[in-house]
Each structure stands twice: as structure tokens, then as C-alpha cells.
XYZ file of C-alpha atoms in Angstrom:
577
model
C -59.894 8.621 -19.483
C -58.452 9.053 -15.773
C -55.422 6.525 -17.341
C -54.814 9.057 -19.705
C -55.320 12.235 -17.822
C -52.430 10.480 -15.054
C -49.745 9.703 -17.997
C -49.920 13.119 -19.439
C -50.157 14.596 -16.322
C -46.746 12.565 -15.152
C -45.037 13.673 -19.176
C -45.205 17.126 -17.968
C -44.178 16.684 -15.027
C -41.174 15.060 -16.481
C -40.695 18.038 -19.230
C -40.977 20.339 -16.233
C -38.247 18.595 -14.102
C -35.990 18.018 -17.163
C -36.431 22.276 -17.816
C -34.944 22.483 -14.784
C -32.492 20.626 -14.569
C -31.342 21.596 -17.948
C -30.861 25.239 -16.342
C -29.296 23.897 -13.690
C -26.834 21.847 -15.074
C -26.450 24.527 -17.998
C -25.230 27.440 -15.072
C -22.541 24.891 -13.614
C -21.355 24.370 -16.495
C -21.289 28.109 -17.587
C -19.467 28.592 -14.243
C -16.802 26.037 -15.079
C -16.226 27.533 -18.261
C -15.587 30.760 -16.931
C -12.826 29.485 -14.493
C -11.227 27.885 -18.082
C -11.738 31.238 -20.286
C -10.121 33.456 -17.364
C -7.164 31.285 -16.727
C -6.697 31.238 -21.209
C -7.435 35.230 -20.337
C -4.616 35.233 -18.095
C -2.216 33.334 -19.441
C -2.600 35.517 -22.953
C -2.352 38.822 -20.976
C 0.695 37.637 -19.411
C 2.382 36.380 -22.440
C 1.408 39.371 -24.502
C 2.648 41.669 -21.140
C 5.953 39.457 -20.730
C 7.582 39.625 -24.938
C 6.708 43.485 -24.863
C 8.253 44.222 -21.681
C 11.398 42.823 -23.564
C 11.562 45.699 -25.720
C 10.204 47.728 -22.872
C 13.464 46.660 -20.666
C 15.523 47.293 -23.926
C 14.941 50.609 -24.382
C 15.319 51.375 -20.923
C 19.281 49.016 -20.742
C 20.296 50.896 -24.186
C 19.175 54.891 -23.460
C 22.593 55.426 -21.893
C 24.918 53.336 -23.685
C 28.186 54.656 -23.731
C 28.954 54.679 -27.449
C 25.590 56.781 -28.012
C 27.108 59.449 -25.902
C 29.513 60.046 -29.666
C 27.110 61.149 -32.202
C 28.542 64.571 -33.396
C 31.342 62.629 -35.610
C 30.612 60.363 -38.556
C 32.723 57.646 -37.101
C 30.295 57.730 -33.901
C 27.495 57.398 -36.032
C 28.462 54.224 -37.500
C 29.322 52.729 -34.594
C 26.155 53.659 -32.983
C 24.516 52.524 -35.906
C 26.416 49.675 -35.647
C 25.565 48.433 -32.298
C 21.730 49.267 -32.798
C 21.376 46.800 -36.021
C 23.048 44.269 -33.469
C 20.457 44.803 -31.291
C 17.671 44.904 -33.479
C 18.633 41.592 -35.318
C 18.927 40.202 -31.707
C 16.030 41.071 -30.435
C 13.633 41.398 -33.519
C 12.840 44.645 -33.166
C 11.341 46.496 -36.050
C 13.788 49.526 -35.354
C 16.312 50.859 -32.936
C 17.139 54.400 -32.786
C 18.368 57.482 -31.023
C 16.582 60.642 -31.298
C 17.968 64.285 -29.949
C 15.490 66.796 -27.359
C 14.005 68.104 -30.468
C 13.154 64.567 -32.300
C 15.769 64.327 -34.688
C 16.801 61.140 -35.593
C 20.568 60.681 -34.791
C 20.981 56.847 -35.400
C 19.054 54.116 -36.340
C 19.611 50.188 -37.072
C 17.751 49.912 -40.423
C 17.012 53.764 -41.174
C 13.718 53.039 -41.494
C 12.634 56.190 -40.123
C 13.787 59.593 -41.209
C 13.306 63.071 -39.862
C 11.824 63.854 -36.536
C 9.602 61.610 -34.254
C 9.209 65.080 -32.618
C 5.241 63.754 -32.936
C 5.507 60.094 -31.299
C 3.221 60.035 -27.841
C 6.283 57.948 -26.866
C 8.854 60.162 -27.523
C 6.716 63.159 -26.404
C 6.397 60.945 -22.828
C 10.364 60.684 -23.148
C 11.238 64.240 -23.051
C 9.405 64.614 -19.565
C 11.906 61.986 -18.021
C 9.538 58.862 -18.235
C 9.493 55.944 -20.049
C 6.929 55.967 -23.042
C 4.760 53.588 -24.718
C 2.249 53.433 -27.730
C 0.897 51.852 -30.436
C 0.210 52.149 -33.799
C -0.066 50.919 -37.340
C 2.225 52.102 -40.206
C 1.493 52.131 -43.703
C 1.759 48.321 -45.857
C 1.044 44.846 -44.616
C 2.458 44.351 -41.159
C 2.323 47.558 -40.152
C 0.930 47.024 -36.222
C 3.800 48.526 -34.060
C 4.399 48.882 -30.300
C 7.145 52.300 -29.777
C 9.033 52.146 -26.274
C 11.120 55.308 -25.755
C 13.386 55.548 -22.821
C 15.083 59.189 -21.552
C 18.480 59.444 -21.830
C 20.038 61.873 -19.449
C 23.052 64.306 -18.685
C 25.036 64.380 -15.748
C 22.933 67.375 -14.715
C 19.716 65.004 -14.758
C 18.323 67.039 -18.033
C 16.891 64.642 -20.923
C 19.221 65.058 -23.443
C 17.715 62.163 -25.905
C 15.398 59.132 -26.286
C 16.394 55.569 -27.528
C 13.049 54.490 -28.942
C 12.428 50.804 -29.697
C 9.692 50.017 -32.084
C 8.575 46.121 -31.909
C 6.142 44.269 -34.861
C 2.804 42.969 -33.219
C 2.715 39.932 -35.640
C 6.187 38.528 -34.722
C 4.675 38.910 -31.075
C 1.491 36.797 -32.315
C 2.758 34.012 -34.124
C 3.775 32.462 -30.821
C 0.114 32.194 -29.751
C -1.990 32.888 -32.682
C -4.315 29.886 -32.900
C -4.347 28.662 -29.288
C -6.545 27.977 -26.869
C -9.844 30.184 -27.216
C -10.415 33.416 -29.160
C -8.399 36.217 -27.374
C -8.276 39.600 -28.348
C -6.993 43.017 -26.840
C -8.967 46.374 -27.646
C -7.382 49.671 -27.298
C -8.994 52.972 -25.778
C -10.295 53.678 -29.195
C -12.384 50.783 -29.385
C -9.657 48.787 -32.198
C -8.943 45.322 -31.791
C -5.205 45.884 -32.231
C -3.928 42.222 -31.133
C -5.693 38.879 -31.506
C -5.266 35.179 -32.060
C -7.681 35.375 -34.829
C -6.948 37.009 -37.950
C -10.695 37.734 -38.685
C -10.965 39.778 -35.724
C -8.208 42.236 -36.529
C -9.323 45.889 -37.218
C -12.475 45.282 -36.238
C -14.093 48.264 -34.089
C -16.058 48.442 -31.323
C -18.607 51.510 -31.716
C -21.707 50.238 -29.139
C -21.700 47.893 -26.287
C -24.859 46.858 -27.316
C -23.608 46.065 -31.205
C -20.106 44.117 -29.811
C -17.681 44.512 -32.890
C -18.060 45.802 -36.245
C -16.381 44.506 -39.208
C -13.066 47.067 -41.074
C -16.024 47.926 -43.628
C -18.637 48.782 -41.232
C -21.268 46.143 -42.723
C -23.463 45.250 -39.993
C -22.791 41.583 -38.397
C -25.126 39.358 -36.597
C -24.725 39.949 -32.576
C -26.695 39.854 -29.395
C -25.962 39.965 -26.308
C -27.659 38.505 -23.021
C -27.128 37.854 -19.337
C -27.203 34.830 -17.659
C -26.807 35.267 -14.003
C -22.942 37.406 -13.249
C -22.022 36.046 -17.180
C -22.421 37.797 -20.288
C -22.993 35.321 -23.252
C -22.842 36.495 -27.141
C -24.620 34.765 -29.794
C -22.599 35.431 -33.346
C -22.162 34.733 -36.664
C -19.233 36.301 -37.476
C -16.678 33.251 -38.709
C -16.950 29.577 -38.900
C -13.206 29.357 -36.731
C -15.268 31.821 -33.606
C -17.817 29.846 -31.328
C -21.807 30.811 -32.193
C -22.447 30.687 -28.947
C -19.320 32.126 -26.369
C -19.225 33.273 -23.084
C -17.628 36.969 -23.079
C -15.343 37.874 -20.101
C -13.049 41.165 -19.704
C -9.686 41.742 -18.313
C -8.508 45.574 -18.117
C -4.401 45.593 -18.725
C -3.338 49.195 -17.733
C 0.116 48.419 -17.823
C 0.123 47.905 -22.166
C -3.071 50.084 -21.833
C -5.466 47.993 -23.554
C -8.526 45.104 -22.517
C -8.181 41.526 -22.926
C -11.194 39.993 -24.121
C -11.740 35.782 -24.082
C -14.777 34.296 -26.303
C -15.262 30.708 -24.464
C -17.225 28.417 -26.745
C -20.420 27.112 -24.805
C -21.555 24.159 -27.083
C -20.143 21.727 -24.458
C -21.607 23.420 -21.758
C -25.250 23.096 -23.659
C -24.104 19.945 -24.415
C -23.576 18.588 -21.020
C -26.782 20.450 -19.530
C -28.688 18.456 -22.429
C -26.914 15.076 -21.166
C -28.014 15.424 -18.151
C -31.937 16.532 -18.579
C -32.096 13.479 -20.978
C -30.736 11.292 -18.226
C -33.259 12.453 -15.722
C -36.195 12.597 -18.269
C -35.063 8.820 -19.219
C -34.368 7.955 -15.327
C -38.140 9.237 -14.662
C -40.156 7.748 -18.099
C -38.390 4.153 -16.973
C -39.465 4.512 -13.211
C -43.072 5.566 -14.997
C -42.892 2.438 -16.841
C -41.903 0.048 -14.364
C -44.757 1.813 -12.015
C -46.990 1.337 -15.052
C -46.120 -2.373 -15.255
C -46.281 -2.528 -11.255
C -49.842 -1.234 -11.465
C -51.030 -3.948 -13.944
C -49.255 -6.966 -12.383
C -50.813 -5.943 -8.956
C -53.841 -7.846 -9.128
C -51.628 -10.788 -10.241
C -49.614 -10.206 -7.154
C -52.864 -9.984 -5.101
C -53.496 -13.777 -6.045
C -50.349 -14.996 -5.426
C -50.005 -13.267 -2.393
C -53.369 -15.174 -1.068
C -51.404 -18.694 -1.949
C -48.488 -17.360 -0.289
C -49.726 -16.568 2.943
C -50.938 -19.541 2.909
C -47.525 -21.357 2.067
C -46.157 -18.982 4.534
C -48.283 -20.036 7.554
C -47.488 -23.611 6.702
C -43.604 -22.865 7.038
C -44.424 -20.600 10.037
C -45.702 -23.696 11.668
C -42.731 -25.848 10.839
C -40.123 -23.069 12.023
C -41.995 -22.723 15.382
C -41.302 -26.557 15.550
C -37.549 -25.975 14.666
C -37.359 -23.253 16.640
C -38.387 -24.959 19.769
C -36.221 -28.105 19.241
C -33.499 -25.381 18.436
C -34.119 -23.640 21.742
C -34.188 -27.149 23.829
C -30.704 -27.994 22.192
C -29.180 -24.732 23.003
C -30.586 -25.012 26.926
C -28.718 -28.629 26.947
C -25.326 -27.113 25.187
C -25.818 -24.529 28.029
C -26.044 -26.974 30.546
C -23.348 -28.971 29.514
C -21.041 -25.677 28.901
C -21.983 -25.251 32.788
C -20.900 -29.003 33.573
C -17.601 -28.636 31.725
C -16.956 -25.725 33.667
C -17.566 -27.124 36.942
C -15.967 -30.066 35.683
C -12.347 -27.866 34.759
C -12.769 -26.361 38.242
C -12.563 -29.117 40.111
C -9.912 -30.511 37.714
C -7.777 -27.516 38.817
C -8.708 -27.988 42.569
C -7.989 -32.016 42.167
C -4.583 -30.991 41.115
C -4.046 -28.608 43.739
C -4.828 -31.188 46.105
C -2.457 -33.994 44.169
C 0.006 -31.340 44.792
C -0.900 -31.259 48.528
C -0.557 -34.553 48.691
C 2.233 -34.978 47.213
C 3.891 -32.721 49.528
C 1.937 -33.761 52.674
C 5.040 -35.798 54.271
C 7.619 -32.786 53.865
C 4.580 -30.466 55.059
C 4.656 -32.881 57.870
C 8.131 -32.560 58.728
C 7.867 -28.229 58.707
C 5.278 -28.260 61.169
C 6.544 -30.815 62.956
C 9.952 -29.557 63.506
C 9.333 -25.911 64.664
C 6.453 -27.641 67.488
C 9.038 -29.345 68.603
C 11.384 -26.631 69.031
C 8.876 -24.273 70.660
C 8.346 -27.321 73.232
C 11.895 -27.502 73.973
C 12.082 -23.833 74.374
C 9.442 -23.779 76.274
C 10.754 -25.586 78.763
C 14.289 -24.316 78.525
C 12.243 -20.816 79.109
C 10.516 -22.317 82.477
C 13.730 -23.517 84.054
C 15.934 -20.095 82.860
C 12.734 -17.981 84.792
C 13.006 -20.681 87.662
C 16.514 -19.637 88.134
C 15.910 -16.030 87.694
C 17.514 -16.118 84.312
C 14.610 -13.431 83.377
C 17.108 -12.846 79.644
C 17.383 -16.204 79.073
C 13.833 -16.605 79.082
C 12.826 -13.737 77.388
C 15.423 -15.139 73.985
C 13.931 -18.411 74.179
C 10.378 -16.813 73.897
C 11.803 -15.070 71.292
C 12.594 -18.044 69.261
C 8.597 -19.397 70.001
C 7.748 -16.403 68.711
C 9.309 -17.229 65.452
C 8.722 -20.480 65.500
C 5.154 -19.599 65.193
C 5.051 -17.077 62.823
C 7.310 -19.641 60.198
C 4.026 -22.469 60.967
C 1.788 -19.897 60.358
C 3.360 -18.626 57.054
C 3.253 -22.441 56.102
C -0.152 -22.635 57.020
C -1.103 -19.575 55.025
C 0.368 -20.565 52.318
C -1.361 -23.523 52.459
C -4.809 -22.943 53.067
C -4.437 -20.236 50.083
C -2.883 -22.913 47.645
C -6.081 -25.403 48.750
C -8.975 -23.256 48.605
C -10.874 -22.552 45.002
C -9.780 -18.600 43.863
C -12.864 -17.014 42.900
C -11.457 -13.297 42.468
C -11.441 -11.910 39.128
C -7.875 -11.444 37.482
C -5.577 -8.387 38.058
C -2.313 -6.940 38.876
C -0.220 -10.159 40.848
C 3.172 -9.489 42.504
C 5.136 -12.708 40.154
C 8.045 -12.014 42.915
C 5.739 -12.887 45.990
C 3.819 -15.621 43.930
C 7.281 -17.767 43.560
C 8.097 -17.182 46.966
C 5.065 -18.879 47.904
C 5.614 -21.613 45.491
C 9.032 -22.213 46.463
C 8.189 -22.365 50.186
C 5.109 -24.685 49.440
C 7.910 -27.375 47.678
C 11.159 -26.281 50.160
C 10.282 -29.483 52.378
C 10.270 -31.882 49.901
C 13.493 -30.335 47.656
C 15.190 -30.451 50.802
C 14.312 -34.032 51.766
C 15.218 -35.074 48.170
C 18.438 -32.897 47.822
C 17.491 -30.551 45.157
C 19.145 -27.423 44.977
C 16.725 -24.405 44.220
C 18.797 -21.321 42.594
C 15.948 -18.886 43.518
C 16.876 -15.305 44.451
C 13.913 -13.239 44.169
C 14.329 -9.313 42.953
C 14.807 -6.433 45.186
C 11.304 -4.777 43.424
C 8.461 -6.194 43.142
C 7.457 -7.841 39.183
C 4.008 -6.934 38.770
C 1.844 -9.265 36.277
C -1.634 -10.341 34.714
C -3.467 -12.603 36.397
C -4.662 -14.783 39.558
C -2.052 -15.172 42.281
C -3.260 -18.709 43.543
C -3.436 -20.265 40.067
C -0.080 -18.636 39.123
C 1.097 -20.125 42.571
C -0.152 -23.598 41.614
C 1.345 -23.343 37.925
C 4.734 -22.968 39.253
C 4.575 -25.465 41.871
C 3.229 -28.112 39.643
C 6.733 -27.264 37.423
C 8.459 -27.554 40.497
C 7.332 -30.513 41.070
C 7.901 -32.125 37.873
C 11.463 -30.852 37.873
C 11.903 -32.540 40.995
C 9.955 -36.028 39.606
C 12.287 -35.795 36.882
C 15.216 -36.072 38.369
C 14.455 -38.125 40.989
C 16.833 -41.096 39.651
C 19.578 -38.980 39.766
C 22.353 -37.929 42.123
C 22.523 -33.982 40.963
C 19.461 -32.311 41.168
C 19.233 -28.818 40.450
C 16.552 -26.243 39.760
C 17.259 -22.804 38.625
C 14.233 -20.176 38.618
C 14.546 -16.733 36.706
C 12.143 -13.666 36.011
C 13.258 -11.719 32.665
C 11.124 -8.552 32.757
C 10.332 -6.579 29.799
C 7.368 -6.154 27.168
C 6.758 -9.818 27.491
C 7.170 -10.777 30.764
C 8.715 -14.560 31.267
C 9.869 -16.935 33.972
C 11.765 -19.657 33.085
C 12.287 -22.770 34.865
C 15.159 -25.148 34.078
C 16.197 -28.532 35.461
C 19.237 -30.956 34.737
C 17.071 -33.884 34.213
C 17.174 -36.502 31.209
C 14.562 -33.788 29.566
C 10.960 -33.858 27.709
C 10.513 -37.565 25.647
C 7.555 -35.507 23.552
C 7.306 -32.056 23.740
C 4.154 -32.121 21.112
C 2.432 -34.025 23.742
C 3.966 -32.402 26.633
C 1.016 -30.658 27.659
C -2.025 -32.882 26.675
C -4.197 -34.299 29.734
C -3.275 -37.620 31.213
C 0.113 -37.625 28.946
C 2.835 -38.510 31.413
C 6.183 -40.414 31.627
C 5.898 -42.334 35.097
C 4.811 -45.738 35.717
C 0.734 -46.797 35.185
C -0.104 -47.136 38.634
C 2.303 -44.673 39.799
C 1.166 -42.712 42.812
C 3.146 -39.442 41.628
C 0.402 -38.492 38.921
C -2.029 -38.858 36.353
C -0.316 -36.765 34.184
C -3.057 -33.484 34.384
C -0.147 -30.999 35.734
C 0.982 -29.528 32.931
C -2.050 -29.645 30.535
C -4.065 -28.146 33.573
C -1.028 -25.145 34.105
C -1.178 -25.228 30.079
C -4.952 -24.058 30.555
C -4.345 -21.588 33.318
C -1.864 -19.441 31.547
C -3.931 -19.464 28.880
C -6.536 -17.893 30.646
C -4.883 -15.034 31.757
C -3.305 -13.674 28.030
C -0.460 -15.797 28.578
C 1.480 -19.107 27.179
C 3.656 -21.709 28.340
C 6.083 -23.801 26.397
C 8.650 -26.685 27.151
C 11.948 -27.073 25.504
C 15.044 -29.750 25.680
C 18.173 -27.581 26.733
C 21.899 -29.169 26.843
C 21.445 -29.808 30.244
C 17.806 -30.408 30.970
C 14.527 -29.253 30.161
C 13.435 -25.592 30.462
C 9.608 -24.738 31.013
C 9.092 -20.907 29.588
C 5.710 -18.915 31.064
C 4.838 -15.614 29.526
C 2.285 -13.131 31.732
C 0.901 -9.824 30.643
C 2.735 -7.175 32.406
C 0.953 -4.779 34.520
C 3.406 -1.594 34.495
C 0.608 0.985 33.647
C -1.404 -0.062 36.874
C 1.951 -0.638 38.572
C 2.630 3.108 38.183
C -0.870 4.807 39.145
């Protein structure tokens, strides 16, 4: 009993919802309809406005014509006469004509109207010096008529006549007759006096609350109701008008009638319908399946016992996994660390093959300049011995600089040896190959190489860490030195090329690279095995540097040599803060 109370409980919920959304979806749809039947409003007033202001503007361009100014002869007549039928035929007017102050009718293009139109509202609007306008219907088929009558004036500004244009309705409707929804256009009377629906013509509105009544005056089938701002009629009055419409009104004081629109709401009710059954099915298959879920629950309660059970089993086995997962990932830690440590001091070993590389010309600097300062020394003892006090003082000059050039090379030194452990940033490229090319000047110059070097007025600002950038280029230095060494001419040329990708380039004359898809793996090098000039880790470990900070290096064979390219990040944003 409670099984059945809860289903027919949830079927009215599920009438209830679909109610609703019926009327829901039934308003929107209503209120898209309406936007449709006033735009087909619209458009009919406009087209109905737009071929009568034709003859409106007609009437108006032909009141003064010149040759209506010579209607007292017979000859005048005819041509006026004339010139109207031309007109008429033209323009498919029903008549043309010209009328005197006291409505007689001077000329006309078919003659179709004889005597006096002393009584037209048109005419009657004429004679007080405005334009005129009415309708009417005339006896026999066909016989809806719009009359346009335009003032025709002396020089003294008096009316002296009326050119009246009278213009058939039904030519005007066969353009539209048919289309889009029923339109029709009721005068002040209460007449529907134009329409796109024959069975609507004549018909009379006597009541708001009756709609239209039929030329015979039978009674029709009508009501009217609101639904929200809308007005919908529910009629029986032909099978080619909707049963069901939506009504909507559009006054038109300029022909001074209303436009009326019938919309058809069928697919409106339609659509409203499509989308209760949609919910109501939507909500009887969720009962269902919650129906079905209901009964299989006790089936799920068992198998949810052996689960668990399977589940616990599996936990056990991924607590296992996950332990011997979490031991491997501490070793791949640990070795990450070692590899690390183990790059490090690869970089620092090379450093200090560099060092030692250039140890003897290193020597020779130091050695040199403590000489000198000895010898001026004591050439500055024996000048102040003699009193030569200026003497003196220019020798101590020259210890003085003496001293500062060993402890440049000294500087240099100690910052190429010692492990960088500063984070990257902004690096003046300019002073890092200065320091480079001072670290290798002794040995160039004890192995005759010539260094083109001339370093830029401004400073080159760059991406990265100044001690590895200065060990990069010395360890090309270096191997453009190594590879010419069993040659006579030995030159090395060293450029900067700013711009969105900054590059230095460093170019030799030597016999060039043997491999350049090998050039930069470790422990690839050309020298002898054995040979105390390498182990052939320069370039792959200046490879790796560059690579850490954004950049790239490359080797190519030029006609002359080999050319080593290095690409750096430029800085300019910081540069300029």
C-alpha cells in the first residue's frame, strides 16, 4: 500500500511539474510569436503606406501642371485629357481628373466620373489648401477606392482647383494578398476595408467583445481572452484563418485606418506540449531507474559485503606497492642528487683543466710584472738616494700598476676557479669576454695567436651566470687555439651581434670541425689518447651551460675555419629600469 501511495504520489507530482512547464514554455513561445506577427504587422503597414503614397505624391506633382492651366478651350481639354489618361495608364490609377472651386469636373482620363465631386471629403479637404484623402467603395465588383485630391493654386495663393487621383484597393492587394499571416486594416467605422484575406472583407466590427461580424450579420463563433500583455482569439470563422491566433494592433493615422495581424498559435501550443512531454518523460524514466535502483539495492548490499572484502585485499597489496614505490622514488632522488653533484664538479674539473692548461702563461704574467716592480724598486731607492724625489715618485708609479695588472689577474682567477652558486640574472657579455680574453692573453701570446677582440663602447647586457659564461668562452678560446696549434697563422676573431637574439660568435682559421654531430658529446675529441690537452668534456660541458640559461650553442665549418655561435637571452627590459 505505501508502494502505491509513493508512485501516485510521484505521477502527480510529475502532472503538476509538466502543467507548469507547459505554461511556461507556452508564454515564451507566445512572446516569440508576437515579435514575428508585429514585424508581418509592419512590413504590411508599410507596404500598404508606401503604393498609396504613390498616388498621394501624384496628385500633389500633377495639381499645377502647366497644360491644366488651359481648360476654357476645347483644344485644352483634350490635351489635358490627354496627358491625364497617360498618367493613369502609367500609374494604374482608377481615374485622373481636374475639378474647378465649385466641383465641376473639367478633365478626366477615362470620364468615369461626371458632374460635381462638390461632395468628396477629399475634394472638400482640397478647397481649404490641403491635401485630401479618403476612402470608399463605388457601386459593382471592385469598387474599393482610395481619392487623393491636391489644391491647385493661383498666383495670388487662392485654390483655384483640385487634381484628384482615385486608386483601386485590389490592384494595391494583389501584391500581398496571401502572404505571410492574416492582415487586415479597419477604418473609423469599424469596416475591414483592406485585407490579405478575401473572407475578411466587409466584415464589421460592432463590439470589442464580439471581434468581427460577417457582411450578413449572422453571428460567428469568437472569444476573446488574455494571456499576460497578449490578447488571443479563438475562431471559427474560415478554414484559411488560424483557430487559435494571437491578435495585435497597429494604429496608422497617416492612411487613417488600424492594422490588425492574426498570428496562428498552433506551433506555439505545439512547442509548449514538446516540451512538458519531454520533462514528464525525463522525470517517469528517472522514476523508473529509481524504481529499479530501489529493488537491486539489496542485491548491491551483498555484493558490496564481497567487495569490501576484495577491496581490503587489494588495499593490502597497494600499501605493499606503494611502499616499494616510495623506496624507488627516495633512490631516483638520491641519485638525481648524485648526478647533480656529479655535473658540478664536472664543470669545476673543467674549470680547473682550463687552469691548468693555462698555468705556465699564468706563470709568466705574474712573473713578469714582480720582476718589474723589483727593478723599480730599486731604481726608486737609488733616484731618492740622489735626491731624484720625481724620479722616484714615476717609478712608484709604475709599482703601482704593476700591482693592480697582478691583482686583476688574480681576480680573475680566483673568480674563474671558485664554484658560482648565485642564481642567474642580468650579466654584462662585454665585461664577461674581457675576462675571458685576459684569462687566455698569456698563452695566445706565447703561441702567436692573434685575438681580433674590440669590446663595445656600451655595455651588452645578457641572461645568465657571469663565471660560467666566462668559462664557456674560454674553453672556445682554447680550442681555437688547440686547433691551430700545427699551424703558422693563427687567428681568432670574437664578435657580439646584439639584437632580439643575442649572439657571439667565435671564428678561427683552423683545419675546422671533423664531426659537427658529435661536436659536442662528452669525451668526443680530436687530440691524441693520452694527450695532456683534454678529455674532450669542453664543449659538451659549455654545450650544457648555455643550455641552462635559455640559450644554445652551435659549431659550423666556415671557408676559413670553424665558427662556434652562442645565443643568450637578452636582458634590455632590466637593462632599462
Amino acid at each position: 500500500m505505501q508502494r502505491i501511495l509513493i508512485i501516485a504520489g510521484f505521477l502527480l507530482m510529475v502532472g503538476v511539474l509538466s502543467s507548469v512547464v507547459w505554461s511556461y514554455g507556452y508564454r515564451q513561445a507566445v512572446f516569440q510569436l508576437s515579435e514575428k506577427a508585429e514585424a508581418d504587422l509592419d512590413l504590411a503597414a508599410d507596404r500598404l503606406t508606401t503604393q498609396l503614397q504613390v498616388y498621394q505624391e501624384l496628385a500633389v506633382l500633377m495639381a499645377s501642371h502647366p497644360v491644366l492651366e488651359d481648360l476654357d478651350t476645347l483644344s485644352g481639354r483634350a490635351t489635358a485629357q490627354a496627358l491625364l489618361l497617360e498618367v493613369a495608364d502609367k500609374t494604374a490609377a482608377v481615374e485622373v481628373l481636374y475639378a474647378d472651386r465649385s466641383g465641376a469636373v473639367l478633365a478626366s482620363a477615362h470620364e468615369s466620373v461626371a458632374g460635381s465631386v462638390q461632395d468628396n471629403p477629399a475634394f472638400t479637404r482640397a478647397m481649404q489648401g490641403a491635401l485630401g484623402s479618403a476612402h470608399g467603395i463605388l457601386p459593382g465588383p471592385g469598387n474599393r477606392i482610395f481619392t487623393y485630391a491636391a489644391p491647385d493654386f493661383d498666383i495670388s495663393g487662392a485654390v483655384i482647383g483640385a487634381l484628384i487621383v482615385i486608386a483601386d484597393v485590389e490592384d494595391i492587394e494583389q501584391t500581398w494578398r496571401g502572404s505571410t499571416e492574416a492582415v487586415f486594416f479597419v477604418d473609423h467605422s469599424g469596416l475591414v476595408f483592406i485585407a490579405n484575406r478575401l473572407e475578411l472583407l466587409m466584415w464589421q466590427r460592432v463590439d470589442a467583445e464580439i471581434g468581427l461580424t460577417p457582411p450578413d450579420g449572422q453571428a460567428v463563433s469568437f472569444q476573446a481572452r488574455r494571456l499576460g500583455p497578449y490578447e488571443l482569439w479563438t475562431l471559427d470563422w474560415s478554414p484559411y484563418l488560424p483557430r487559435r491566433a494571437l491578435h495585435l494592433v497597429k494604429e496608422l493615422p497617416v492612411i487613417g485606418m488600424t492594422g490588425e495581424v492574426l498570428m496562428d498559435v498552433a506551433p506555439a501550443r505545439r512547442l509548449a506540449g514538446l516540451q512538458a512531454a519531454t520533462v514528464a518523460a525525463l522525470c517517469l524514466a528517472f522514476g523508473a531507474l529509481l524504481f529499479l535502483a530501489t529493488e537491486r539495492r539489496r542485491t548491491l548490499t551483498e555484493a558490496n559485503a564481497v567487495l569490501e572484502t576484495r577491496v581490503a585485499k587489494r588495499t593490502k597489496d597497494l600499501t605493499k606497492a606503494n611502499a616499494a614505490l616510495r623506496r624507488e622514488i627516495t633512490e631516483r632522488q638520491e641519485a638525481e642528487a648524485a648526478l647533480k653533484r656529479a655535473q658540478a664538479d664536472l664543470v669545476q674539473a673543467g674549470k680547473l683543466s682550463a687552469l691548468g692548461q693555462m698555468s705556465a702563461g699564468i706563470s709568466h704574467e705574474l712573473n713578469q710584472p714582480l720582476m718589474a716592480i723589483q727593478q723599480f724598486a730599486d731604481n726608486g731607492s737609488a733616484f731618492m738616494e740622489r735626491g731624484k724625489s720625481e724620479k722616484a715618485a714615476e717609478n712608484l708609479g709604475r709599482i703601482s700598476q704593476m700591482a693592480a695588472r697582478m691583482a686583476r689577474i688574480i681576480k680573475n682567477l680566483r673568480a674563474f676557479a671558485r664554484n658560482e652558486s648565485e642564481p642567474m640574472g642580468r650579466v654584462d657579455l662585454v665585461q664577461v669576454l674581457n675576462a675571458a680574453v685576459e684569462l687566455t692573453e698569456a698563452r695566445l701570446r706565447s703561441e702567436n695567436v692573434f685575438l681580433d677582440w674590440s669590446a663595445p663602447e656600451h655595455p651588452v647586457f645578457a641572461w645568465g651566470g657571469e663565471v660560467r659564461l666566462v668559462q664557456v668562452f674560454v674553453n672556445l678560446i682554447n680550442n681555437a687555439a688547440d686547433a691551430m696549434s700545427q699551424q703558422e697563422d693563427r687567428r681568432i676573431q670574437i664578435e657580439i651581434h646584439p639584437g632580439e637574439r643575442l649572439s657571439v660568435t667565435v671564428r678561427d682559421i683552423g683545419p675546422g670541425i671533423e664531426n659537427t654531430e658529435k661536436l659536442f658529446e662528452p669525451f668526443y675529441s680530436t687530440k691524441a689518447v693520452g694527450s695532456s690537452e683534454g678529455m674532450g668534456l669542453g664543449l659538451s660541458i659549455s654545450y650544457g651551460l648555455v643550455q641552462s640559461f635559455g640559450g644554445n650553442i652551435r659549431g659550423i665549418n666556415t671557408e676559413e675555419g670553424a665558427e662556434f655561435t652562442v645565443e643568450l637571452e637578452p636582458c634590455e627590459k632590466e637593462q632599462a629600469a
